[in-house]
């Protein structure tokens, strides 16, 4: 049974939502919890772009940072809100890693998601809302949205003297910065 609060599904301590993708982010594997939370059948997920569960309040820049990091061969942790097939939302704390072959080439990506620290969610929501606003403002002014939100993200991180990895890890561990 999934815990529902209003429009949100709440992950439990034991929840573990995992998926694998190819190099372009098309889903090649989804585990039981992924299927449960996303509301899709396995057949509806395999071969689909991972943006099938993209939530409109997620700023583009977070996904750019995610892709830049994993394509660079590094792991990333991030808070992500997803929207499921029935329009329920769920926050996760994700760890996304590249998978390598023997030669050291990246052959796909793997994401493991756990319950996010609930205290961190309001902080993350505040930061994401500002990034999204910067993207929307830039868009309506005919400017590049991700340049605007990228600058804002850099400034936000500089102000607290953290990189994005430390920012997310600290929030998950402590619930605050
Ligand atoms: C392994 C892996 C897992 C991903 N998981 C999610 C996810 O749970 N939710 C999501 O919105 N995007 C996820 N993404 C990012 C998507 O590929 C995509 O960049 C994002 O949804 C933004 O889509 P858009 O560029 O079409 O707006 C994941 C990517 C990878 C490589």
mmCIF file with all atom_site columns, C-alpha atoms and ligand atoms in Angstrom:
data_model
loop_
_atom_site.group_PDB
_atom_site.id
_atom_site.type_symbol
_atom_site.label_atom_id
_atom_site.label_alt_id
_atom_site.label_comp_id
_atom_site.label_asym_id
_atom_site.label_entity_id
_atom_site.label_seq_id
_atom_site.pdbx_PDB_ins_code
_atom_site.Cartn_x
_atom_site.Cartn_y
_atom_site.Cartn_z
_atom_site.occupancy
_atom_site.B_iso_or_equiv
_atom_site.pdbx_formal_charge
_atom_site.auth_seq_id
_atom_site.auth_comp_id
_atom_site.auth_asym_id
_atom_site.auth_atom_id
_atom_site.pdbx_PDB_model_num
ATOM   1   C CA  . UNK A 1 1   ? 0.000  0.000  0.000   1.00 0.00 ? 1   UNK A CA  1
ATOM   2   C CA  . UNK A 1 2   ? 1.335  3.428  -0.936  1.00 0.00 ? 2   UNK A CA  1
ATOM   3   C CA  . UNK A 1 3   ? 1.077  6.243  1.607   1.00 0.00 ? 3   UNK A CA  1
ATOM   4   C CA  . UNK A 1 4   ? -0.856 9.146  0.102   1.00 0.00 ? 4   UNK A CA  1
ATOM   5   C CA  . UNK A 1 5   ? -0.927 12.693 1.515   1.00 0.00 ? 5   UNK A CA  1
ATOM   6   C CA  . UNK A 1 6   ? -3.163 14.899 -0.590  1.00 0.00 ? 6   UNK A CA  1
ATOM   7   C CA  . UNK A 1 7   ? -1.706 14.783 -4.067  1.00 0.00 ? 7   UNK A CA  1
ATOM   8   C CA  . UNK A 1 8   ? 1.578  13.231 -2.938  1.00 0.00 ? 8   UNK A CA  1
ATOM   9   C CA  . UNK A 1 9   ? 2.861  9.700  -2.583  1.00 0.00 ? 9   UNK A CA  1
ATOM   10  C CA  . UNK A 1 10  ? 5.271  9.355  0.333   1.00 0.00 ? 10  UNK A CA  1
ATOM   11  C CA  . UNK A 1 11  ? 8.252  7.018  0.115   1.00 0.00 ? 11  UNK A CA  1
ATOM   12  C CA  . UNK A 1 12  ? 8.884  4.806  3.145   1.00 0.00 ? 12  UNK A CA  1
ATOM   13  C CA  . UNK A 1 13  ? 12.268 4.143  4.782   1.00 0.00 ? 13  UNK A CA  1
ATOM   14  C CA  . UNK A 1 14  ? 12.381 0.813  2.943   1.00 0.00 ? 14  UNK A CA  1
ATOM   15  C CA  . UNK A 1 15  ? 11.322 2.148  -0.445  1.00 0.00 ? 15  UNK A CA  1
ATOM   16  C CA  . UNK A 1 16  ? 13.918 1.686  -3.161  1.00 0.00 ? 16  UNK A CA  1
ATOM   17  C CA  . UNK A 1 17  ? 12.961 2.916  -6.612  1.00 0.00 ? 17  UNK A CA  1
ATOM   18  C CA  . UNK A 1 18  ? 15.444 1.911  -9.294  1.00 0.00 ? 18  UNK A CA  1
ATOM   19  C CA  . UNK A 1 19  ? 15.725 2.192  -13.044 1.00 0.00 ? 19  UNK A CA  1
ATOM   20  C CA  . UNK A 1 20  ? 18.336 1.783  -15.733 1.00 0.00 ? 20  UNK A CA  1
ATOM   21  C CA  . UNK A 1 21  ? 18.569 3.675  -19.004 1.00 0.00 ? 21  UNK A CA  1
ATOM   22  C CA  . UNK A 1 22  ? 20.518 3.579  -22.230 1.00 0.00 ? 22  UNK A CA  1
ATOM   23  C CA  . UNK A 1 23  ? 22.887 6.414  -23.153 1.00 0.00 ? 23  UNK A CA  1
ATOM   24  C CA  . UNK A 1 24  ? 20.011 8.687  -24.219 1.00 0.00 ? 24  UNK A CA  1
ATOM   25  C CA  . UNK A 1 25  ? 17.897 8.184  -21.076 1.00 0.00 ? 25  UNK A CA  1
ATOM   26  C CA  . UNK A 1 26  ? 15.491 5.621  -22.499 1.00 0.00 ? 26  UNK A CA  1
ATOM   27  C CA  . UNK A 1 27  ? 14.362 3.188  -19.808 1.00 0.00 ? 27  UNK A CA  1
ATOM   28  C CA  . UNK A 1 28  ? 15.771 -0.330 -20.081 1.00 0.00 ? 28  UNK A CA  1
ATOM   29  C CA  . UNK A 1 29  ? 14.820 -1.571 -16.601 1.00 0.00 ? 29  UNK A CA  1
ATOM   30  C CA  . UNK A 1 30  ? 12.405 -0.560 -13.837 1.00 0.00 ? 30  UNK A CA  1
ATOM   31  C CA  . UNK A 1 31  ? 12.040 -2.360 -10.511 1.00 0.00 ? 31  UNK A CA  1
ATOM   32  C CA  . UNK A 1 32  ? 8.879  -3.168 -8.543  1.00 0.00 ? 32  UNK A CA  1
ATOM   33  C CA  . UNK A 1 33  ? 8.872  0.078  -6.522  1.00 0.00 ? 33  UNK A CA  1
ATOM   34  C CA  . UNK A 1 34  ? 9.402  2.115  -9.704  1.00 0.00 ? 34  UNK A CA  1
ATOM   35  C CA  . UNK A 1 35  ? 6.359  0.489  -11.259 1.00 0.00 ? 35  UNK A CA  1
ATOM   36  C CA  . UNK A 1 36  ? 4.306  1.009  -8.072  1.00 0.00 ? 36  UNK A CA  1
ATOM   37  C CA  . UNK A 1 37  ? 5.168  4.689  -7.616  1.00 0.00 ? 37  UNK A CA  1
ATOM   38  C CA  . UNK A 1 38  ? 5.066  5.658  -11.288 1.00 0.00 ? 38  UNK A CA  1
ATOM   39  C CA  . UNK A 1 39  ? 1.695  4.004  -11.796 1.00 0.00 ? 39  UNK A CA  1
ATOM   40  C CA  . UNK A 1 40  ? 2.816  2.605  -15.155 1.00 0.00 ? 40  UNK A CA  1
ATOM   41  C CA  . UNK A 1 41  ? 3.036  -1.054 -16.136 1.00 0.00 ? 41  UNK A CA  1
ATOM   42  C CA  . UNK A 1 42  ? 6.477  -2.413 -16.943 1.00 0.00 ? 42  UNK A CA  1
ATOM   43  C CA  . UNK A 1 43  ? 5.529  -2.646 -20.631 1.00 0.00 ? 43  UNK A CA  1
ATOM   44  C CA  . UNK A 1 44  ? 4.593  1.034  -20.645 1.00 0.00 ? 44  UNK A CA  1
ATOM   45  C CA  . UNK A 1 45  ? 7.990  2.014  -19.204 1.00 0.00 ? 45  UNK A CA  1
ATOM   46  C CA  . UNK A 1 46  ? 10.549 -0.056 -21.079 1.00 0.00 ? 46  UNK A CA  1
ATOM   47  C CA  . UNK A 1 47  ? 11.815 1.821  -24.119 1.00 0.00 ? 47  UNK A CA  1
ATOM   48  C CA  . UNK A 1 48  ? 10.299 5.142  -22.992 1.00 0.00 ? 48  UNK A CA  1
ATOM   49  C CA  . UNK A 1 49  ? 12.223 8.339  -22.359 1.00 0.00 ? 49  UNK A CA  1
ATOM   50  C CA  . UNK A 1 50  ? 12.749 8.850  -18.636 1.00 0.00 ? 50  UNK A CA  1
ATOM   51  C CA  . UNK A 1 51  ? 11.010 12.202 -18.910 1.00 0.00 ? 51  UNK A CA  1
ATOM   52  C CA  . UNK A 1 52  ? 7.752  10.210 -18.910 1.00 0.00 ? 52  UNK A CA  1
ATOM   53  C CA  . UNK A 1 53  ? 7.593  11.038 -15.167 1.00 0.00 ? 53  UNK A CA  1
ATOM   54  C CA  . UNK A 1 54  ? 9.063  14.551 -15.430 1.00 0.00 ? 54  UNK A CA  1
ATOM   55  C CA  . UNK A 1 55  ? 7.359  17.063 -13.159 1.00 0.00 ? 55  UNK A CA  1
ATOM   56  C CA  . UNK A 1 56  ? 6.741  20.586 -14.508 1.00 0.00 ? 56  UNK A CA  1
ATOM   57  C CA  . UNK A 1 57  ? 8.180  22.289 -11.395 1.00 0.00 ? 57  UNK A CA  1
ATOM   58  C CA  . UNK A 1 58  ? 11.601 20.693 -11.951 1.00 0.00 ? 58  UNK A CA  1
ATOM   59  C CA  . UNK A 1 59  ? 13.976 23.344 -13.335 1.00 0.00 ? 59  UNK A CA  1
ATOM   60  C CA  . UNK A 1 60  ? 15.704 22.392 -16.594 1.00 0.00 ? 60  UNK A CA  1
ATOM   61  C CA  . UNK A 1 61  ? 19.086 23.312 -15.126 1.00 0.00 ? 61  UNK A CA  1
ATOM   62  C CA  . UNK A 1 62  ? 18.948 20.461 -12.584 1.00 0.00 ? 62  UNK A CA  1
ATOM   63  C CA  . UNK A 1 63  ? 18.637 17.941 -15.408 1.00 0.00 ? 63  UNK A CA  1
ATOM   64  C CA  . UNK A 1 64  ? 21.427 19.688 -17.311 1.00 0.00 ? 64  UNK A CA  1
ATOM   65  C CA  . UNK A 1 65  ? 23.698 19.353 -14.269 1.00 0.00 ? 65  UNK A CA  1
ATOM   66  C CA  . UNK A 1 66  ? 22.610 15.718 -13.937 1.00 0.00 ? 66  UNK A CA  1
ATOM   67  C CA  . UNK A 1 67  ? 23.416 14.882 -17.560 1.00 0.00 ? 67  UNK A CA  1
ATOM   68  C CA  . UNK A 1 68  ? 26.678 16.852 -17.618 1.00 0.00 ? 68  UNK A CA  1
ATOM   69  C CA  . UNK A 1 69  ? 27.805 15.008 -14.485 1.00 0.00 ? 69  UNK A CA  1
ATOM   70  C CA  . UNK A 1 70  ? 26.936 11.460 -15.518 1.00 0.00 ? 70  UNK A CA  1
ATOM   71  C CA  . UNK A 1 71  ? 28.133 11.930 -19.110 1.00 0.00 ? 71  UNK A CA  1
ATOM   72  C CA  . UNK A 1 72  ? 31.378 13.106 -17.550 1.00 0.00 ? 72  UNK A CA  1
ATOM   73  C CA  . UNK A 1 73  ? 31.635 9.714  -15.833 1.00 0.00 ? 73  UNK A CA  1
ATOM   74  C CA  . UNK A 1 74  ? 30.722 10.949 -12.341 1.00 0.00 ? 74  UNK A CA  1
ATOM   75  C CA  . UNK A 1 75  ? 27.841 10.138 -10.029 1.00 0.00 ? 75  UNK A CA  1
ATOM   76  C CA  . UNK A 1 76  ? 25.256 12.659 -8.905  1.00 0.00 ? 76  UNK A CA  1
ATOM   77  C CA  . UNK A 1 77  ? 22.831 12.880 -6.007  1.00 0.00 ? 77  UNK A CA  1
ATOM   78  C CA  . UNK A 1 78  ? 19.761 15.049 -6.377  1.00 0.00 ? 78  UNK A CA  1
ATOM   79  C CA  . UNK A 1 79  ? 16.304 15.703 -5.042  1.00 0.00 ? 79  UNK A CA  1
ATOM   80  C CA  . UNK A 1 80  ? 13.726 15.176 -7.764  1.00 0.00 ? 80  UNK A CA  1
ATOM   81  C CA  . UNK A 1 81  ? 9.965  15.464 -7.811  1.00 0.00 ? 81  UNK A CA  1
ATOM   82  C CA  . UNK A 1 82  ? 8.217  13.131 -10.213 1.00 0.00 ? 82  UNK A CA  1
ATOM   83  C CA  . UNK A 1 83  ? 4.669  13.056 -11.497 1.00 0.00 ? 83  UNK A CA  1
ATOM   84  C CA  . UNK A 1 84  ? 3.085  9.653  -11.997 1.00 0.00 ? 84  UNK A CA  1
ATOM   85  C CA  . UNK A 1 85  ? 0.582  8.332  -14.491 1.00 0.00 ? 85  UNK A CA  1
ATOM   86  C CA  . UNK A 1 86  ? -2.384 9.268  -12.263 1.00 0.00 ? 86  UNK A CA  1
ATOM   87  C CA  . UNK A 1 87  ? -0.963 12.761 -11.619 1.00 0.00 ? 87  UNK A CA  1
ATOM   88  C CA  . UNK A 1 88  ? 0.282  11.941 -8.120  1.00 0.00 ? 88  UNK A CA  1
ATOM   89  C CA  . UNK A 1 89  ? 3.588  13.582 -7.213  1.00 0.00 ? 89  UNK A CA  1
ATOM   90  C CA  . UNK A 1 90  ? 6.462  12.024 -5.269  1.00 0.00 ? 90  UNK A CA  1
ATOM   91  C CA  . UNK A 1 91  ? 9.774  13.436 -4.070  1.00 0.00 ? 91  UNK A CA  1
ATOM   92  C CA  . UNK A 1 92  ? 12.831 11.211 -4.175  1.00 0.00 ? 92  UNK A CA  1
ATOM   93  C CA  . UNK A 1 93  ? 16.494 11.472 -3.266  1.00 0.00 ? 93  UNK A CA  1
ATOM   94  C CA  . UNK A 1 94  ? 18.242 9.993  -6.278  1.00 0.00 ? 94  UNK A CA  1
ATOM   95  C CA  . UNK A 1 95  ? 21.743 8.690  -6.878  1.00 0.00 ? 95  UNK A CA  1
ATOM   96  C CA  . UNK A 1 96  ? 22.490 8.384  -10.597 1.00 0.00 ? 96  UNK A CA  1
ATOM   97  C CA  . UNK A 1 97  ? 25.620 6.644  -11.838 1.00 0.00 ? 97  UNK A CA  1
ATOM   98  C CA  . UNK A 1 98  ? 27.141 5.794  -15.190 1.00 0.00 ? 98  UNK A CA  1
ATOM   99  C CA  . UNK A 1 99  ? 27.784 2.116  -15.968 1.00 0.00 ? 99  UNK A CA  1
ATOM   100 C CA  . UNK A 1 100 ? 31.039 1.275  -17.734 1.00 0.00 ? 100 UNK A CA  1
ATOM   101 C CA  . UNK A 1 101 ? 32.198 -1.604 -19.889 1.00 0.00 ? 101 UNK A CA  1
ATOM   102 C CA  . UNK A 1 102 ? 35.639 -3.258 -19.623 1.00 0.00 ? 102 UNK A CA  1
ATOM   103 C CA  . UNK A 1 103 ? 37.165 -0.566 -21.826 1.00 0.00 ? 103 UNK A CA  1
ATOM   104 C CA  . UNK A 1 104 ? 35.926 2.214  -19.586 1.00 0.00 ? 104 UNK A CA  1
ATOM   105 C CA  . UNK A 1 105 ? 33.235 3.433  -21.995 1.00 0.00 ? 105 UNK A CA  1
ATOM   106 C CA  . UNK A 1 106 ? 29.863 4.446  -20.588 1.00 0.00 ? 106 UNK A CA  1
ATOM   107 C CA  . UNK A 1 107 ? 27.189 1.975  -21.658 1.00 0.00 ? 107 UNK A CA  1
ATOM   108 C CA  . UNK A 1 108 ? 24.177 3.267  -19.708 1.00 0.00 ? 108 UNK A CA  1
ATOM   109 C CA  . UNK A 1 109 ? 22.975 4.851  -16.500 1.00 0.00 ? 109 UNK A CA  1
ATOM   110 C CA  . UNK A 1 110 ? 21.479 3.591  -13.256 1.00 0.00 ? 110 UNK A CA  1
ATOM   111 C CA  . UNK A 1 111 ? 19.355 5.503  -10.758 1.00 0.00 ? 111 UNK A CA  1
ATOM   112 C CA  . UNK A 1 112 ? 18.602 4.434  -7.183  1.00 0.00 ? 112 UNK A CA  1
ATOM   113 C CA  . UNK A 1 113 ? 16.050 6.517  -5.250  1.00 0.00 ? 113 UNK A CA  1
ATOM   114 C CA  . UNK A 1 114 ? 15.302 6.599  -1.564  1.00 0.00 ? 114 UNK A CA  1
ATOM   115 C CA  . UNK A 1 115 ? 13.049 8.495  0.799   1.00 0.00 ? 115 UNK A CA  1
ATOM   116 C CA  . UNK A 1 116 ? 14.222 12.117 0.868   1.00 0.00 ? 116 UNK A CA  1
ATOM   117 C CA  . UNK A 1 117 ? 14.841 13.803 4.208   1.00 0.00 ? 117 UNK A CA  1
ATOM   118 C CA  . UNK A 1 118 ? 11.437 15.486 4.737   1.00 0.00 ? 118 UNK A CA  1
ATOM   119 C CA  . UNK A 1 119 ? 13.079 18.509 6.394   1.00 0.00 ? 119 UNK A CA  1
ATOM   120 C CA  . UNK A 1 120 ? 15.050 19.170 3.211   1.00 0.00 ? 120 UNK A CA  1
ATOM   121 C CA  . UNK A 1 121 ? 12.023 19.316 0.921   1.00 0.00 ? 121 UNK A CA  1
ATOM   122 C CA  . UNK A 1 122 ? 10.945 22.910 1.755   1.00 0.00 ? 122 UNK A CA  1
ATOM   123 C CA  . UNK A 1 123 ? 14.547 24.085 1.223   1.00 0.00 ? 123 UNK A CA  1
ATOM   124 C CA  . UNK A 1 124 ? 14.787 22.301 -2.131  1.00 0.00 ? 124 UNK A CA  1
ATOM   125 C CA  . UNK A 1 125 ? 11.355 23.569 -3.175  1.00 0.00 ? 125 UNK A CA  1
ATOM   126 C CA  . UNK A 1 126 ? 12.466 27.146 -2.467  1.00 0.00 ? 126 UNK A CA  1
ATOM   127 C CA  . UNK A 1 127 ? 15.660 26.823 -4.505  1.00 0.00 ? 127 UNK A CA  1
ATOM   128 C CA  . UNK A 1 128 ? 13.919 25.030 -7.405  1.00 0.00 ? 128 UNK A CA  1
ATOM   129 C CA  . UNK A 1 129 ? 11.114 27.631 -7.493  1.00 0.00 ? 129 UNK A CA  1
ATOM   130 C CA  . UNK A 1 130 ? 13.694 30.418 -7.933  1.00 0.00 ? 130 UNK A CA  1
ATOM   131 C CA  . UNK A 1 131 ? 15.537 28.488 -10.647 1.00 0.00 ? 131 UNK A CA  1
ATOM   132 C CA  . UNK A 1 132 ? 12.279 27.796 -12.483 1.00 0.00 ? 132 UNK A CA  1
ATOM   133 C CA  . UNK A 1 133 ? 11.292 31.461 -12.184 1.00 0.00 ? 133 UNK A CA  1
ATOM   134 C CA  . UNK A 1 134 ? 14.636 32.502 -13.673 1.00 0.00 ? 134 UNK A CA  1
ATOM   135 C CA  . UNK A 1 135 ? 14.049 30.094 -16.574 1.00 0.00 ? 135 UNK A CA  1
ATOM   136 C CA  . UNK A 1 136 ? 10.517 31.340 -17.205 1.00 0.00 ? 136 UNK A CA  1
ATOM   137 C CA  . UNK A 1 137 ? 11.562 35.013 -16.986 1.00 0.00 ? 137 UNK A CA  1
ATOM   138 C CA  . UNK A 1 138 ? 14.447 34.436 -19.390 1.00 0.00 ? 138 UNK A CA  1
ATOM   139 C CA  . UNK A 1 139 ? 12.156 32.561 -21.768 1.00 0.00 ? 139 UNK A CA  1
ATOM   140 C CA  . UNK A 1 140 ? 9.608  35.397 -21.857 1.00 0.00 ? 140 UNK A CA  1
ATOM   141 C CA  . UNK A 1 141 ? 12.435 37.890 -22.499 1.00 0.00 ? 141 UNK A CA  1
ATOM   142 C CA  . UNK A 1 142 ? 13.722 35.826 -25.420 1.00 0.00 ? 142 UNK A CA  1
ATOM   143 C CA  . UNK A 1 143 ? 16.855 34.858 -23.478 1.00 0.00 ? 143 UNK A CA  1
ATOM   144 C CA  . UNK A 1 144 ? 18.388 31.422 -22.899 1.00 0.00 ? 144 UNK A CA  1
ATOM   145 C CA  . UNK A 1 145 ? 16.595 29.936 -19.849 1.00 0.00 ? 145 UNK A CA  1
ATOM   146 C CA  . UNK A 1 146 ? 19.455 27.678 -18.803 1.00 0.00 ? 146 UNK A CA  1
ATOM   147 C CA  . UNK A 1 147 ? 22.027 30.446 -18.932 1.00 0.00 ? 147 UNK A CA  1
ATOM   148 C CA  . UNK A 1 148 ? 19.852 32.415 -16.508 1.00 0.00 ? 148 UNK A CA  1
ATOM   149 C CA  . UNK A 1 149 ? 19.161 29.517 -14.142 1.00 0.00 ? 149 UNK A CA  1
ATOM   150 C CA  . UNK A 1 150 ? 22.760 28.300 -14.441 1.00 0.00 ? 150 UNK A CA  1
ATOM   151 C CA  . UNK A 1 151 ? 24.021 31.673 -13.249 1.00 0.00 ? 151 UNK A CA  1
ATOM   152 C CA  . UNK A 1 152 ? 21.522 31.700 -10.411 1.00 0.00 ? 152 UNK A CA  1
ATOM   153 C CA  . UNK A 1 153 ? 22.437 28.150 -9.387  1.00 0.00 ? 153 UNK A CA  1
ATOM   154 C CA  . UNK A 1 154 ? 26.159 29.007 -9.408  1.00 0.00 ? 154 UNK A CA  1
ATOM   155 C CA  . UNK A 1 155 ? 25.548 32.110 -7.318  1.00 0.00 ? 155 UNK A CA  1
ATOM   156 C CA  . UNK A 1 156 ? 23.339 30.190 -4.861  1.00 0.00 ? 156 UNK A CA  1
ATOM   157 C CA  . UNK A 1 157 ? 26.047 27.554 -4.409  1.00 0.00 ? 157 UNK A CA  1
ATOM   158 C CA  . UNK A 1 158 ? 28.859 30.120 -4.193  1.00 0.00 ? 158 UNK A CA  1
ATOM   159 C CA  . UNK A 1 159 ? 26.985 31.988 -1.450  1.00 0.00 ? 159 UNK A CA  1
ATOM   160 C CA  . UNK A 1 160 ? 26.964 28.849 0.703   1.00 0.00 ? 160 UNK A CA  1
ATOM   161 C CA  . UNK A 1 161 ? 30.395 27.728 -0.443  1.00 0.00 ? 161 UNK A CA  1
ATOM   162 C CA  . UNK A 1 162 ? 29.217 24.355 -1.736  1.00 0.00 ? 162 UNK A CA  1
ATOM   163 C CA  . UNK A 1 163 ? 29.190 22.502 -5.028  1.00 0.00 ? 163 UNK A CA  1
ATOM   164 C CA  . UNK A 1 164 ? 25.968 20.801 -6.113  1.00 0.00 ? 164 UNK A CA  1
ATOM   165 C CA  . UNK A 1 165 ? 27.038 17.410 -4.785  1.00 0.00 ? 165 UNK A CA  1
ATOM   166 C CA  . UNK A 1 166 ? 27.785 18.757 -1.303  1.00 0.00 ? 166 UNK A CA  1
ATOM   167 C CA  . UNK A 1 167 ? 24.570 20.806 -1.405  1.00 0.00 ? 167 UNK A CA  1
ATOM   168 C CA  . UNK A 1 168 ? 22.405 17.729 -2.019  1.00 0.00 ? 168 UNK A CA  1
ATOM   169 C CA  . UNK A 1 169 ? 24.311 15.393 0.287   1.00 0.00 ? 169 UNK A CA  1
ATOM   170 C CA  . UNK A 1 170 ? 24.212 17.912 3.148   1.00 0.00 ? 170 UNK A CA  1
ATOM   171 C CA  . UNK A 1 171 ? 20.488 18.455 2.714   1.00 0.00 ? 171 UNK A CA  1
ATOM   172 C CA  . UNK A 1 172 ? 19.791 14.733 2.743   1.00 0.00 ? 172 UNK A CA  1
ATOM   173 C CA  . UNK A 1 173 ? 21.990 14.132 5.815   1.00 0.00 ? 173 UNK A CA  1
ATOM   174 C CA  . UNK A 1 174 ? 21.034 17.174 7.896   1.00 0.00 ? 174 UNK A CA  1
ATOM   175 C CA  . UNK A 1 175 ? 17.759 18.387 6.433   1.00 0.00 ? 175 UNK A CA  1
ATOM   176 C CA  . UNK A 1 176 ? 19.271 21.878 6.291   1.00 0.00 ? 176 UNK A CA  1
ATOM   177 C CA  . UNK A 1 177 ? 22.361 23.642 4.989   1.00 0.00 ? 177 UNK A CA  1
HETATM 178 C C1  . LIG B 2 .   ? 19.279 6.914  -15.025 1.00 0.00 ? 1   LIG B C1  1
HETATM 179 C C2  . LIG B 2 .   ? 18.430 8.149  -15.198 1.00 0.00 ? 1   LIG B C2  1
HETATM 180 C C3  . LIG B 2 .   ? 17.333 8.339  -14.384 1.00 0.00 ? 1   LIG B C3  1
HETATM 181 C C4  . LIG B 2 .   ? 16.515 9.455  -14.526 1.00 0.00 ? 1   LIG B C4  1
HETATM 182 N N1  . LIG B 2 .   ? 15.437 9.597  -13.689 1.00 0.00 ? 1   LIG B N1  1
HETATM 183 C C5  . LIG B 2 .   ? 14.607 10.631 -13.868 1.00 0.00 ? 1   LIG B C5  1
HETATM 184 C C6  . LIG B 2 .   ? 13.439 10.754 -13.059 1.00 0.00 ? 1   LIG B C6  1
HETATM 185 O O1  . LIG B 2 .   ? 13.171 9.958  -12.155 1.00 0.00 ? 1   LIG B O1  1
HETATM 186 N N2  . LIG B 2 .   ? 12.623 11.813 -13.297 1.00 0.00 ? 1   LIG B N2  1
HETATM 187 C C7  . LIG B 2 .   ? 12.890 12.746 -14.266 1.00 0.00 ? 1   LIG B C7  1
HETATM 188 O O2  . LIG B 2 .   ? 12.085 13.678 -14.429 1.00 0.00 ? 1   LIG B O2  1
HETATM 189 N N3  . LIG B 2 .   ? 14.003 12.664 -15.030 1.00 0.00 ? 1   LIG B N3  1
HETATM 190 C C8  . LIG B 2 .   ? 14.851 11.635 -14.850 1.00 0.00 ? 1   LIG B C8  1
HETATM 191 N N4  . LIG B 2 .   ? 15.977 11.539 -15.624 1.00 0.00 ? 1   LIG B N4  1
HETATM 192 C C9  . LIG B 2 .   ? 16.293 12.656 -16.544 1.00 0.00 ? 1   LIG B C9  1
HETATM 193 C C10 . LIG B 2 .   ? 15.549 12.545 -17.848 1.00 0.00 ? 1   LIG B C10 1
HETATM 194 O O3  . LIG B 2 .   ? 16.338 11.767 -18.730 1.00 0.00 ? 1   LIG B O3  1
HETATM 195 C C11 . LIG B 2 .   ? 15.319 13.942 -18.488 1.00 0.00 ? 1   LIG B C11 1
HETATM 196 O O4  . LIG B 2 .   ? 16.562 14.588 -18.653 1.00 0.00 ? 1   LIG B O4  1
HETATM 197 C C12 . LIG B 2 .   ? 14.415 14.835 -17.623 1.00 0.00 ? 1   LIG B C12 1
HETATM 198 O O5  . LIG B 2 .   ? 13.212 14.198 -17.302 1.00 0.00 ? 1   LIG B O5  1
HETATM 199 C C13 . LIG B 2 .   ? 14.125 16.164 -18.338 1.00 0.00 ? 1   LIG B C13 1
HETATM 200 O O6  . LIG B 2 .   ? 13.430 15.895 -19.506 1.00 0.00 ? 1   LIG B O6  1
HETATM 201 P P1  . LIG B 2 .   ? 13.261 16.982 -20.640 1.00 0.00 ? 1   LIG B P1  1
HETATM 202 O O7  . LIG B 2 .   ? 14.627 17.393 -21.071 1.00 0.00 ? 1   LIG B O7  1
HETATM 203 O O8  . LIG B 2 .   ? 12.480 16.315 -21.722 1.00 0.00 ? 1   LIG B O8  1
HETATM 204 O O9  . LIG B 2 .   ? 12.525 18.136 -20.013 1.00 0.00 ? 1   LIG B O9  1
HETATM 205 C C14 . LIG B 2 .   ? 16.815 10.435 -15.511 1.00 0.00 ? 1   LIG B C14 1
HETATM 206 C C15 . LIG B 2 .   ? 17.925 10.241 -16.343 1.00 0.00 ? 1   LIG B C15 1
HETATM 207 C C16 . LIG B 2 .   ? 18.732 9.125  -16.185 1.00 0.00 ? 1   LIG B C16 1
HETATM 208 C C17 . LIG B 2 .   ? 19.931 8.944  -17.076 1.00 0.00 ? 1   LIG B C17 1
#
